[in-house]
Coordinates of C-alpha atoms in Angstrom, one line a residue:
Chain A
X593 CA 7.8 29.2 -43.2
X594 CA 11.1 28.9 -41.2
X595 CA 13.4 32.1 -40.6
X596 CA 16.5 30.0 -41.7
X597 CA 16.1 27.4 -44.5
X598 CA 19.3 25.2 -42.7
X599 CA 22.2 25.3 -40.9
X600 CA 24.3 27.1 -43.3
X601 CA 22.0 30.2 -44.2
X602 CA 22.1 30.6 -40.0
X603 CA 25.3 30.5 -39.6
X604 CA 26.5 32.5 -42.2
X605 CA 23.8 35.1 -41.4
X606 CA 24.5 35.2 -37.7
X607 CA 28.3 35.0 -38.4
X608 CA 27.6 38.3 -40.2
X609 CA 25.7 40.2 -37.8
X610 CA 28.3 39.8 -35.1
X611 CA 31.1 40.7 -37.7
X612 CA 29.0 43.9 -38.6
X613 CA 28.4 44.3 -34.6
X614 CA 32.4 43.8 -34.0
X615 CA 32.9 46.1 -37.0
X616 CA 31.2 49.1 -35.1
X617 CA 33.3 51.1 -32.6
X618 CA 30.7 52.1 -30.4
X619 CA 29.0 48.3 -29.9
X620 CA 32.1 46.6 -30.0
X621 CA 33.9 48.7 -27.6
X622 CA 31.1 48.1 -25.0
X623 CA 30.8 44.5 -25.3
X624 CA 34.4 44.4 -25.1
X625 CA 34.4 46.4 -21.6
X626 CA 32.1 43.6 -20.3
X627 CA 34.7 41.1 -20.8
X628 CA 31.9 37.9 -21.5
X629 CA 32.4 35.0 -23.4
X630 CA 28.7 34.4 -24.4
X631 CA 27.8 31.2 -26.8
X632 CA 24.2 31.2 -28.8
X633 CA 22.9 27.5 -29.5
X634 CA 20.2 27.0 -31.9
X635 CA 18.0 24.5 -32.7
X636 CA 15.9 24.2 -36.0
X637 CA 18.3 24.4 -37.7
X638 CA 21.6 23.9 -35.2
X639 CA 24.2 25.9 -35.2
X640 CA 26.5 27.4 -32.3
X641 CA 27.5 31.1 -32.5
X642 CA 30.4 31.8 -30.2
X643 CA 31.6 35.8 -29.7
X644 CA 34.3 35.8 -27.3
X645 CA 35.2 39.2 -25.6
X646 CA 37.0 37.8 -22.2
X647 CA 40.3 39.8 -23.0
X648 CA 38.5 43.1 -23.1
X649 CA 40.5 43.6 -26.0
X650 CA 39.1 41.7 -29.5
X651 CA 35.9 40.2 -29.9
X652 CA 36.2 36.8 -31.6
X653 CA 33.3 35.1 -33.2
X654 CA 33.1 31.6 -34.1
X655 CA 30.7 29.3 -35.3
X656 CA 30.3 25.3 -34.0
X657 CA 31.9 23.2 -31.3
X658 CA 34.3 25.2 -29.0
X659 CA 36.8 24.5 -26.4
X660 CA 36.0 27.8 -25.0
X661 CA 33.7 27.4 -21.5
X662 CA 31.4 30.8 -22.3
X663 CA 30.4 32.7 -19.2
X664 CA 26.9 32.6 -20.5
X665 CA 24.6 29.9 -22.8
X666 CA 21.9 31.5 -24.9
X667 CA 19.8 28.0 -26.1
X668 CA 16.6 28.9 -28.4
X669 CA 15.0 27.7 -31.8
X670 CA 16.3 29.7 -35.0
X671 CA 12.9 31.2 -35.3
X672 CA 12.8 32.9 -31.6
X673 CA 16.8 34.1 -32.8
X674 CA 15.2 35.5 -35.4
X675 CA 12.0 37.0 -34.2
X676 CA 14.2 39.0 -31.5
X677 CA 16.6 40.4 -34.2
X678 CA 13.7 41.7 -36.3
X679 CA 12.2 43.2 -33.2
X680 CA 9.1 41.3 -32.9
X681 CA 10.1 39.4 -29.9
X682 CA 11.8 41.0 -26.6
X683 CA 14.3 39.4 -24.8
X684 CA 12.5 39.6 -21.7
X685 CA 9.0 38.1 -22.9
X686 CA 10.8 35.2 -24.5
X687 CA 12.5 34.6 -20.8
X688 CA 9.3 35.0 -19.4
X689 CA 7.8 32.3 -21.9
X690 CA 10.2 29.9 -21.3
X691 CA 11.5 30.2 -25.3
X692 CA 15.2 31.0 -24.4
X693 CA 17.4 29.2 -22.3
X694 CA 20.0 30.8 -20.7
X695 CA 22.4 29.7 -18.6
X696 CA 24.6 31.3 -16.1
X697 CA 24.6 35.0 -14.8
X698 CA 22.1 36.0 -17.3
X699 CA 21.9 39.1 -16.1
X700 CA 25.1 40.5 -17.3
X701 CA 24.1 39.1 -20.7
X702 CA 20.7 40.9 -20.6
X703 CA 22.2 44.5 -19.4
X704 CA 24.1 44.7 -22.8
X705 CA 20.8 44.7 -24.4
X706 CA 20.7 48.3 -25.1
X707 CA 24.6 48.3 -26.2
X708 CA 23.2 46.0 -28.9
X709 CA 20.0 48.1 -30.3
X710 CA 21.9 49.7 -33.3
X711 CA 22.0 46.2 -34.4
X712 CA 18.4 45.4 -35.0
X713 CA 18.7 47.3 -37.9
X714 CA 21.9 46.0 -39.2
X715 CA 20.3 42.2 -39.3
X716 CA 17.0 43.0 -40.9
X717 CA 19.5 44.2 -43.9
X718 CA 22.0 41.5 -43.4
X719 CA 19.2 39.1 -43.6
X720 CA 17.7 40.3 -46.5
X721 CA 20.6 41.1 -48.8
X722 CA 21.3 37.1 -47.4
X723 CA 17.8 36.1 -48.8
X724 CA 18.0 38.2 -52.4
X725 CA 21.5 37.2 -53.1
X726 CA 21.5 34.3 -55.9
X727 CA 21.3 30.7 -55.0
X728 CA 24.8 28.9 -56.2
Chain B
X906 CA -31.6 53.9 -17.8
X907 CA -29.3 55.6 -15.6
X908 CA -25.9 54.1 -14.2
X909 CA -24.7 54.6 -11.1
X910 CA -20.7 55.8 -11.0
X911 CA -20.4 51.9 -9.5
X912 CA -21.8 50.6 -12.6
X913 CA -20.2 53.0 -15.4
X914 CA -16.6 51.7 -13.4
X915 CA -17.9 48.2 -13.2
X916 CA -18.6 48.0 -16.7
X917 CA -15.4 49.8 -17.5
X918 CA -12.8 47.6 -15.9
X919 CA -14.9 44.8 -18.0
X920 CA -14.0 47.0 -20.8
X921 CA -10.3 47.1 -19.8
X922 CA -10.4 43.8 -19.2
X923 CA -11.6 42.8 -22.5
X924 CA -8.6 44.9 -24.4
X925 CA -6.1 43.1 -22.9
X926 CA -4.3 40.8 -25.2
X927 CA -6.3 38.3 -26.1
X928 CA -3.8 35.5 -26.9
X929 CA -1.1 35.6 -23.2
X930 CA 0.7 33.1 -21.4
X931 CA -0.4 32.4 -18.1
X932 CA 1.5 30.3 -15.6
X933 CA 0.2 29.1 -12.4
X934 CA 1.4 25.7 -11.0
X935 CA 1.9 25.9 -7.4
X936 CA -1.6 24.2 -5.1
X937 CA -2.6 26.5 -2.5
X938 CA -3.8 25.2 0.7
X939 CA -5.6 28.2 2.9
X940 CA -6.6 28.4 6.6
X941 CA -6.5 28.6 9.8
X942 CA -4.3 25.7 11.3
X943 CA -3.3 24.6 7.4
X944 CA -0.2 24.2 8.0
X945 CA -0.6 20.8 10.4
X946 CA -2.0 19.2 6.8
X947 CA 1.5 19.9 5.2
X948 CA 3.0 16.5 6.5
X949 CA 0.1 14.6 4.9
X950 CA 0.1 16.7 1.6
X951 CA 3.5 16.0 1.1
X952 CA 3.3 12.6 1.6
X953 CA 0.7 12.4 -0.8
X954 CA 3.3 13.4 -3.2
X955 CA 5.5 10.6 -2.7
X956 CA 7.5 12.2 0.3
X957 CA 8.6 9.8 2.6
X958 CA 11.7 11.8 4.4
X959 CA 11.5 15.6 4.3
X960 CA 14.0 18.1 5.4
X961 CA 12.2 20.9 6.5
X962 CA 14.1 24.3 6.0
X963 CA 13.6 27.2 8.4
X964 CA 15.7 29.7 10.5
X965 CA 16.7 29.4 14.1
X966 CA 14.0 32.2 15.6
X967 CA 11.3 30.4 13.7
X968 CA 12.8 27.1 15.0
X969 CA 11.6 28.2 18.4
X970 CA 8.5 29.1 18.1
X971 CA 5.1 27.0 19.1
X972 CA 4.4 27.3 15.7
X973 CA 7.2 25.4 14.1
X974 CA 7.1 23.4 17.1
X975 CA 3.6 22.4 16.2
X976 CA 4.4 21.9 12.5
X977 CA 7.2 19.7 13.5
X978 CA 5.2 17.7 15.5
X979 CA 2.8 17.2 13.1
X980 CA 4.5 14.7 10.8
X981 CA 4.6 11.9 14.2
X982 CA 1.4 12.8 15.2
X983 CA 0.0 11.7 11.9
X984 CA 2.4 8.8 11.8
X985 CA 5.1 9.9 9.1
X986 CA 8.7 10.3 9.7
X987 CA 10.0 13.2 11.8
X988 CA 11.7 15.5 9.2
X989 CA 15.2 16.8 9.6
X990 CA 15.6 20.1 10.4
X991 CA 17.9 22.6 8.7
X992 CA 17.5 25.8 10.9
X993 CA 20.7 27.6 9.2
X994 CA 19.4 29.9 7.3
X995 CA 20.5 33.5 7.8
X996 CA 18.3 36.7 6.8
X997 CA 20.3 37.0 3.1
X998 CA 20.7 33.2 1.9
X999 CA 23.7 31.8 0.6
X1000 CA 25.9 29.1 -1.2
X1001 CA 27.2 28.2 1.8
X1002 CA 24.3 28.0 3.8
X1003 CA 22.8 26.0 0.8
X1004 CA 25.3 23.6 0.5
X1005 CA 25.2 22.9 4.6
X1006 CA 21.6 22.5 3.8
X1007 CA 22.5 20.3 1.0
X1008 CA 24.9 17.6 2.8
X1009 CA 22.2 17.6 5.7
X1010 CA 19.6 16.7 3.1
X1011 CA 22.2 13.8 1.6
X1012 CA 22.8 12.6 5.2
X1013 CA 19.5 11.6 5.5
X1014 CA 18.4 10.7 2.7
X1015 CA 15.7 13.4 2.1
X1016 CA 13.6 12.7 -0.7
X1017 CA 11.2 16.3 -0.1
X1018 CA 11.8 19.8 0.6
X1019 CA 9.3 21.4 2.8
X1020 CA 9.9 25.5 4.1
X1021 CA 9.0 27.6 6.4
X1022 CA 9.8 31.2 6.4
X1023 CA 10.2 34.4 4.9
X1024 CA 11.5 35.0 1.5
X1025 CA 15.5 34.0 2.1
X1026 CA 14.2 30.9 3.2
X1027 CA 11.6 29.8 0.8
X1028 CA 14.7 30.7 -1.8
X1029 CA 17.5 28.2 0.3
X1030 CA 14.8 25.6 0.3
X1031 CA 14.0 26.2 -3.8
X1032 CA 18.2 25.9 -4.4
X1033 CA 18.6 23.2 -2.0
X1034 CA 15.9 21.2 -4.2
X1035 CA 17.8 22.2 -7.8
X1036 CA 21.0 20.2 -6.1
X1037 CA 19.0 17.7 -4.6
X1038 CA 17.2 16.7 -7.5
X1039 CA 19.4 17.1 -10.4
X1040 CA 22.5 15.9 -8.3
X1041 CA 25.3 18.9 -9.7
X1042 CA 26.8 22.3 -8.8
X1043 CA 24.4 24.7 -8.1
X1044 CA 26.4 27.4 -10.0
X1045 CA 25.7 25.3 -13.0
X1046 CA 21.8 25.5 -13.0
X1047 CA 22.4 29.4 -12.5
X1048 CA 20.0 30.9 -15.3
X1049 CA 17.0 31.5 -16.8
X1050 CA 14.6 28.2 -17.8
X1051 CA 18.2 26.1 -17.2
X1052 CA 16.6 23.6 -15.1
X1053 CA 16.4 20.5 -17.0
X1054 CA 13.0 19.0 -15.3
X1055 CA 10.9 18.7 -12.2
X1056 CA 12.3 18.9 -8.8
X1057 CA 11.8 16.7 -5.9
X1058 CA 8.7 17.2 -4.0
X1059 CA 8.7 21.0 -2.4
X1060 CA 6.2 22.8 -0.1
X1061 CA 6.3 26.2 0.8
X1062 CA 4.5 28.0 4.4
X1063 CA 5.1 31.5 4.3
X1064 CA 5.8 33.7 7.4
X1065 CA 5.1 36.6 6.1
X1066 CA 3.2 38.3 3.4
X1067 CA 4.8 40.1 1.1
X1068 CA 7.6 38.2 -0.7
X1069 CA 5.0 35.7 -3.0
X1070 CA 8.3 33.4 -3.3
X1071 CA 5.8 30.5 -2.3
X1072 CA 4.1 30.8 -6.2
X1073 CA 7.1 31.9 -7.3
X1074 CA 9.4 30.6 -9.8
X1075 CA 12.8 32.4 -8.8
X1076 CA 15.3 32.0 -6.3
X1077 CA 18.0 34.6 -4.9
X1078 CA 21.7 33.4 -3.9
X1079 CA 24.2 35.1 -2.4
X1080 CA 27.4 34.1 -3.6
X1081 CA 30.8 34.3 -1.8
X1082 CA 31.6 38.0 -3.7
X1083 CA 27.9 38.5 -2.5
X1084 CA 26.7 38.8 -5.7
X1085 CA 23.0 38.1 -6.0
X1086 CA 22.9 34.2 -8.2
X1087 CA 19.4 34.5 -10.3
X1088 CA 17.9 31.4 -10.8
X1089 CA 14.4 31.5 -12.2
X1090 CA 12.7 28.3 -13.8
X1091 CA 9.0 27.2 -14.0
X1092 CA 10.3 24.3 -12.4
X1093 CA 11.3 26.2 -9.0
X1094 CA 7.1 27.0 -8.1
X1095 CA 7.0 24.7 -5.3
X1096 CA 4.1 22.0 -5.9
X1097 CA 2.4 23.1 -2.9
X1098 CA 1.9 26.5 -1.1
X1099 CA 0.3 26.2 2.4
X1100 CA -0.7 29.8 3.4
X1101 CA -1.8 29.6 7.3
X1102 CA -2.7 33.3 8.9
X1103 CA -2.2 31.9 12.2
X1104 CA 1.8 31.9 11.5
X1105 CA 1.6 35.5 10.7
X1106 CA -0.2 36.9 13.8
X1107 CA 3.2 37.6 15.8
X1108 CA 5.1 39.2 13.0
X1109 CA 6.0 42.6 14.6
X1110 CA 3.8 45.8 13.1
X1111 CA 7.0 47.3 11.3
X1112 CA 7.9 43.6 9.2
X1113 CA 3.8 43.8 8.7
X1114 CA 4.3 47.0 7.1
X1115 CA 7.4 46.5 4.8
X1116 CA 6.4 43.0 3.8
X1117 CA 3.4 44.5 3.1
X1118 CA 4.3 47.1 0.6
X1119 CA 6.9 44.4 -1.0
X1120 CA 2.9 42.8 -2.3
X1121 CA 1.7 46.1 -2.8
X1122 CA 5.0 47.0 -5.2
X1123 CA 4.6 43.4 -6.4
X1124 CA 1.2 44.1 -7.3
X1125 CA 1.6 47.5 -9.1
X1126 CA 4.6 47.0 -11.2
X1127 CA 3.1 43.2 -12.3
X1128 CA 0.0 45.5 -13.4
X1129 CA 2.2 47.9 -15.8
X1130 CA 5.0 46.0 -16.6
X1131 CA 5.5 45.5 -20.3
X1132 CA 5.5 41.9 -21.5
X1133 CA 3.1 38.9 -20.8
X1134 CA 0.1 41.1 -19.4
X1135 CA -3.4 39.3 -19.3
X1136 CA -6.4 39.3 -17.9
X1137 CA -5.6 36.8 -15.2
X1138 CA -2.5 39.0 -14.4
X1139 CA -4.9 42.2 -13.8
X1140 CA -7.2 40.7 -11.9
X1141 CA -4.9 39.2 -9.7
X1142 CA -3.0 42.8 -9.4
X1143 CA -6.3 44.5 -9.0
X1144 CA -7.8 42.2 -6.3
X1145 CA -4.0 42.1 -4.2
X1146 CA -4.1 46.1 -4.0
X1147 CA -7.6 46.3 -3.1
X1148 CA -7.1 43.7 0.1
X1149 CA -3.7 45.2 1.2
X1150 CA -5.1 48.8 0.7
X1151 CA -8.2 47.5 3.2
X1152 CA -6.1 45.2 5.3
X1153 CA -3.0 46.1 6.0
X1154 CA -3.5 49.3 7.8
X1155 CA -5.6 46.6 10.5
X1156 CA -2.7 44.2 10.3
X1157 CA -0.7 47.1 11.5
X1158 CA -2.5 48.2 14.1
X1159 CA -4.3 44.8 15.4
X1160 CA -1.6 42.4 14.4
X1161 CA -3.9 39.6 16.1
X1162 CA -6.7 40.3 13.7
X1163 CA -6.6 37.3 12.1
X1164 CA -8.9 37.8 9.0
X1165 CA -7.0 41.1 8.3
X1166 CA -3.9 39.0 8.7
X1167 CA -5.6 36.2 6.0
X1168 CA -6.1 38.8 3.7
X1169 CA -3.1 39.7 3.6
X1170 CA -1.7 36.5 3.0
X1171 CA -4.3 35.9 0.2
X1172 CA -3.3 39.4 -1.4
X1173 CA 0.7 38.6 -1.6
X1174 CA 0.0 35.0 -3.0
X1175 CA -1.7 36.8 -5.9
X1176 CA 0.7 39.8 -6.3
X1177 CA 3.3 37.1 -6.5
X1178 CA 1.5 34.7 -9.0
X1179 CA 1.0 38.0 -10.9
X1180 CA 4.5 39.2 -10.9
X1181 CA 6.0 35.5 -11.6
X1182 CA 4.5 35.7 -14.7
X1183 CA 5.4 39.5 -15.6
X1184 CA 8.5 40.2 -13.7
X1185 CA 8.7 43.6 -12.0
X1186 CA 10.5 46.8 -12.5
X1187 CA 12.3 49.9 -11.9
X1188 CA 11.3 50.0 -8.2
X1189 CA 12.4 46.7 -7.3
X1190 CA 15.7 47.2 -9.7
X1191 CA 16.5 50.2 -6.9
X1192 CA 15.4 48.4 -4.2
X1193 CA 18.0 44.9 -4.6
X1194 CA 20.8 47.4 -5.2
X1195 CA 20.5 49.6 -2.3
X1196 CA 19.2 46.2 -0.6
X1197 CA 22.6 44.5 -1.2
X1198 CA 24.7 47.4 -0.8
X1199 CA 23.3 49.1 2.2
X1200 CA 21.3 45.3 3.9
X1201 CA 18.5 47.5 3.9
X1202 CA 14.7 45.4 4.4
X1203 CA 13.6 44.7 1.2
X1204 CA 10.2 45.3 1.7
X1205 CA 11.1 49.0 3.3
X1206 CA 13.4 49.6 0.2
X1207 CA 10.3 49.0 -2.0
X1208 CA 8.2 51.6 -0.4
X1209 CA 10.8 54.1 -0.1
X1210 CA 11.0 54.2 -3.6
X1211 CA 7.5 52.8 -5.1
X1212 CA 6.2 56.6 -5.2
X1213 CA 9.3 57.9 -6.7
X1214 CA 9.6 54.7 -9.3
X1215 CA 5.3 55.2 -10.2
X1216 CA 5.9 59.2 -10.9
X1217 CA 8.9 58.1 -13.0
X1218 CA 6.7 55.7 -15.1
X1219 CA 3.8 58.0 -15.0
X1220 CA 4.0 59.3 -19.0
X1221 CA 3.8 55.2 -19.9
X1222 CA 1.9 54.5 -16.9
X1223 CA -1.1 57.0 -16.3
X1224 CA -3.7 54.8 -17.5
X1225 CA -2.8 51.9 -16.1
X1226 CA -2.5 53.2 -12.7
X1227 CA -6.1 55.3 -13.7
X1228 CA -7.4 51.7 -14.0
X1229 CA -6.2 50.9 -10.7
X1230 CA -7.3 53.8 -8.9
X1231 CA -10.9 53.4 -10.6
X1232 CA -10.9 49.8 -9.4
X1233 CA -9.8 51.1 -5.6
X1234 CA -12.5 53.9 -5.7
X1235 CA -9.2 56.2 -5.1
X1236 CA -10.0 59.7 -6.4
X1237 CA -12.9 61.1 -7.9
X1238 CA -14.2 58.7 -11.2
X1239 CA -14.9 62.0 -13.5
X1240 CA -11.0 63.0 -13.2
X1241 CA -8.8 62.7 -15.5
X1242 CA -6.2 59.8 -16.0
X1243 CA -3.5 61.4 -15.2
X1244 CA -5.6 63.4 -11.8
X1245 CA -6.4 59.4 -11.0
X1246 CA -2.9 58.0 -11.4
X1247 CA -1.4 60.8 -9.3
X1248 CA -4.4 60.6 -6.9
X1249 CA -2.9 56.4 -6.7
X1250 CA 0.2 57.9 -5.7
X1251 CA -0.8 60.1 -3.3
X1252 CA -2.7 57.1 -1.9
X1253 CA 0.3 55.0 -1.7
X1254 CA 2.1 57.9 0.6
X1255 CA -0.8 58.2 2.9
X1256 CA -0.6 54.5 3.7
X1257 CA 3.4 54.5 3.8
X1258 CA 2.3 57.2 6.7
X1259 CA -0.4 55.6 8.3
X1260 CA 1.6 52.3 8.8
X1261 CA 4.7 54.4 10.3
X1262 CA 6.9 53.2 7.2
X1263 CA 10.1 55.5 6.1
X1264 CA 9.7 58.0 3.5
X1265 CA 13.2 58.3 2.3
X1266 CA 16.3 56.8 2.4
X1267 CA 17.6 59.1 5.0
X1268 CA 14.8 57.8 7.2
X1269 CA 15.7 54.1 6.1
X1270 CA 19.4 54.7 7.4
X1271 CA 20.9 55.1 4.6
X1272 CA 22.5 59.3 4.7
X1273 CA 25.9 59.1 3.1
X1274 CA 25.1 59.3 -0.5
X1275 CA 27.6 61.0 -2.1
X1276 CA 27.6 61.7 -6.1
X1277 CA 29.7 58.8 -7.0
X1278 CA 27.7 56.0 -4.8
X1279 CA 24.8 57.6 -6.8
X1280 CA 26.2 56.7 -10.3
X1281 CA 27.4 53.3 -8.6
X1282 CA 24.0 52.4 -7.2
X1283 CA 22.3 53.5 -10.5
X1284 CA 25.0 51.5 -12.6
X1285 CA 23.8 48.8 -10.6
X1286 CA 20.7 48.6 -10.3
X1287 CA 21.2 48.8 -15.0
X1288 CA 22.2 45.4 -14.7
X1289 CA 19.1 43.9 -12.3
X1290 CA 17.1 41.5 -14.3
X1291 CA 14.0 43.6 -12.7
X1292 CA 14.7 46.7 -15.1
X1293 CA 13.9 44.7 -18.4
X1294 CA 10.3 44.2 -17.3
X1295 CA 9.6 48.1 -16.6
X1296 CA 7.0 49.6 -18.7
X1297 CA 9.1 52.6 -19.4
X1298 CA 12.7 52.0 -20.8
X1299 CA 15.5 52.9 -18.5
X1300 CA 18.6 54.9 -18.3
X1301 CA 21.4 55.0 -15.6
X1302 CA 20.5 58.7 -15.3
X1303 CA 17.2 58.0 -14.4
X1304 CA 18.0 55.7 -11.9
X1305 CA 19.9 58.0 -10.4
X1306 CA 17.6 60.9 -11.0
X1307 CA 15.0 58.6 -9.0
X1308 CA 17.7 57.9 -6.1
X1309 CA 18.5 61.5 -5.5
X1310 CA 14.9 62.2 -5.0
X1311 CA 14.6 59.6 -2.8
X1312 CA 17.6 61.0 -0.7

């Protein structure tokens, strides 16, 4: 069974994670310092995450179609996404196995990686308060 | 029925072997074409791959030799189109020398990439080909898997053995700010690899030695790094250490030994088909940093720190590099792991000494380090792509922890 049932449930689930991520001092702080505009494009289902912290000083997170040109493109299916939020996939085996794309100076992207840990946790509960809340 | 200690650490690498993952994801695309004289096949192999105009990538020492001369020669002589040369290419590639290489290839109307040379040139040839092909800004293929298909024809003939870039699916850039530009894509192996001993018999005893530990560090931190490990990727490691740890202490001393020189070859092809499927580690993380900073040989850099980087690793690592002593015969077999892996390092420094390589990084020329260009160098070497793959996770204060000891 898919990680995300469609475009919506991604979105707003991804949308979350980055608000709780932004929401933390520590996190945000250092993803600020690195002054990246990085974009995330899935694929089954699509959807387009954008978190924007090129002025160093607020992080901005969008979903869909930007103007902005990010620094970095993160392309992958919603499954891998999810698999490497719930810990089951690294970031550096899915490189390695050619299930994320990235392009540009990837290696900027990747040495936040360990800013980011605290938030492993935070989508595993994200997700599932997501999945038990009632269908409207 | 009693075993001999052969058999019980015959049977136990099978053991090993059989506890690997059992479901991995192996990638090896590149054709390797071995022997003596090999490389005067290359004009007909890469005509047999559609390639009717080649520009053949190199640098200007190489460019004089018999060697290339003979290579050259040997696209008339079989009656295919002289290839243009492209003889730019400085010890550290970069955009500019790729985009020279680039309208020179346009000129003519190249339709093939052929190189011959050490590491920086192997890379200029791979980012030459991305342009080529897909016909944009290289900036804009810089990434990981961003390369949208297969690239024009591209063969590889290594000079030296030790970088594995021939099987290799990455490329280094320079860019103006002489940043390093990662491109890695499984569309960058080139299609063929044409590994010829006879063009390594002149490479002088101290490049022998630092290209050769840059296989041996490929070798060892393929075998422990953390994702992707198989079988294939073992045996591969196992087999490149035993050949350099035979072989290149006679490359050293009898650089005209030419089955010593072979060997060698053969061992960095697989060290780099093991490592392009692993990625590296804390060792080569260092080694790019202070490489970049202080245009130290990467291959030297590597051994400077490889016995520093391995006791690092050595709580995640012992019985890995246990295994690897077993399989070398390094160290008594009824040790302990940890006895074994340090008896592997100890190993490793009595080579570095037998092939006359530096020890530290005072003895590699670098003596200024100061606390700050510590931190700096450690902050670094964080943000190398290399680090991700290390079996043991890393901090800044380790890396600089390592450096200092290096000192």
């Amino acid at each position: 069974m898919p990680a995300f049932a469609n475009q919506k449930e991604l979105v707003t689930i991804m949308i979350a994670l980055w608000e709780a991520i932004k929401a933390d001092p520590k996190m945000s702080d250092d993803l600020l310092k690195s002054k990246l505009c990085v974009q995330f494009r899935y694929r089954d289902p699509e959807g387009i995450i954008t978190v924007d912290c090129s002025d160093g000083e607020d992080m901005k997170i969008s979903s869909g179609d930007s103007e902005l040109k990010p620094d970095i493109e993160m392309s992958m299916r919603g499954d891998v996404a999810h698999d490497f939020w719930t810990g089951r996939l690294g970031a550096p085996a899915a490189l390695l196995t050619g299930k994320i794309v990235s392009r540009g100076p990837t290696p900027k992207a990747l040495a936040l990686l360990p800013v980011i840990k605290p938030a492993f946790a935070i989508y595993t509960k994200v997700y599932d308060d997501f999945q038990k809340a009632p269908v409207v | 029925m009693k075993h001999s200690v052969d058999e019980i650490s015959g049977q136990h690498q099978l053991e090993k072997l059989n506890n690997c993952a059992l479901s991995f994801n192996f990638y090896s695309p590149t054709r390797l074409i071995f022997g003596d004289e090999a490389s005067l096949q290359a004009a007909g192999e890469l005509n047999d791959l559609g390639a009717r105009k080649t520009l053949l990538v190199t640098d200007k020492t190489l460019a004089q030799t018999e060697v290339f001369k003979a290579i050259f020669s040997s696209f008339a002589d079989n009656g295919y189109a002289s290839p243009i040369v492209f003889d730019s290419v400085p010890p550290e590639s970069n955009l500019l020398c790729v985009h020279e290489g680039l309208r020179l290839a346009k000129k003519f109307g190249c339709d093939s990439i052929m190189s011959v040379g050490g590491g920086s040139v192997l890379d200029t040839a791979k980012a030459i080909d991305i342009c080529l092909s897909l016909d944009g800004d290289i900036l804009e293929f810089q990434g990981i898997n961003n390369l949208p298909g297969k690239l024009k024809p591209m063969l590889a003939i290594p000079t030296t053995a030790g970088t594995g870039s021939e099987v290799s699916m990455v490329a280094l850039i320079k860019d103006e700010a002489g940043e390093k530009l990662l491109y890695a894509s499984k569309y960058l192996a080139p299609d063929i690899a044409v590994l010829d001993p006879g063009l390594i018999v002149s490479l002088p005893p101290r490049l022998t030695a630092g290209t050769g530990f840059d296989a041996i560090t490929h070798a060892i931190e393929a075998f422990t790094a953390k994702y992707n490990q198989s079988p294939l990727v073992k045996f591969y490691c196992l087999e490149a250490l035993k050949l350099l740890f035979e072989n290149l202490p006679i490359a050293y001393r009898q650089g005209e030994n030419k089955d010593a020189r072979a060997l060698c070859l053969l061992a960095s092809c697989m060290a780099g088909i093991a490592f392009t499927n692993t990625g590296v580690g804390v060792v080569h993380a260092l080694a790019h940093t202070i490489g970049a900073k202080h245009c130290t040989h990467h291959g030297m850099t590597n051994a400077v720190i490889l016995p520093y980087g391995m006791e690092f690793n050595l709580p995640e690592a012992a019985s890995q590099y246990a295994e690897m002593a077993r399989y070398l015969k390094i160290g008594s077999p009824d040790l302990d792991e940890l006895a074994l892996a340090q008896a592997l390092i100890k190993k490793i420094r009595d080579l570095m000494v037998e092939v006359n390589l530096p020890k530290s990084l005072k003895e590699l020329g670098i003596s200024d380090l100061d606390k700050g260009s510590i931190e700096d160098l450690g902050f670094h070497a964080l943000t190398d792509p290399a680090i991700m793959f290390n079996i043991k996770d890393v901090a800044q204060e380790d890396l600089c922890s390592i450096i200092k000891r290096t000192c």
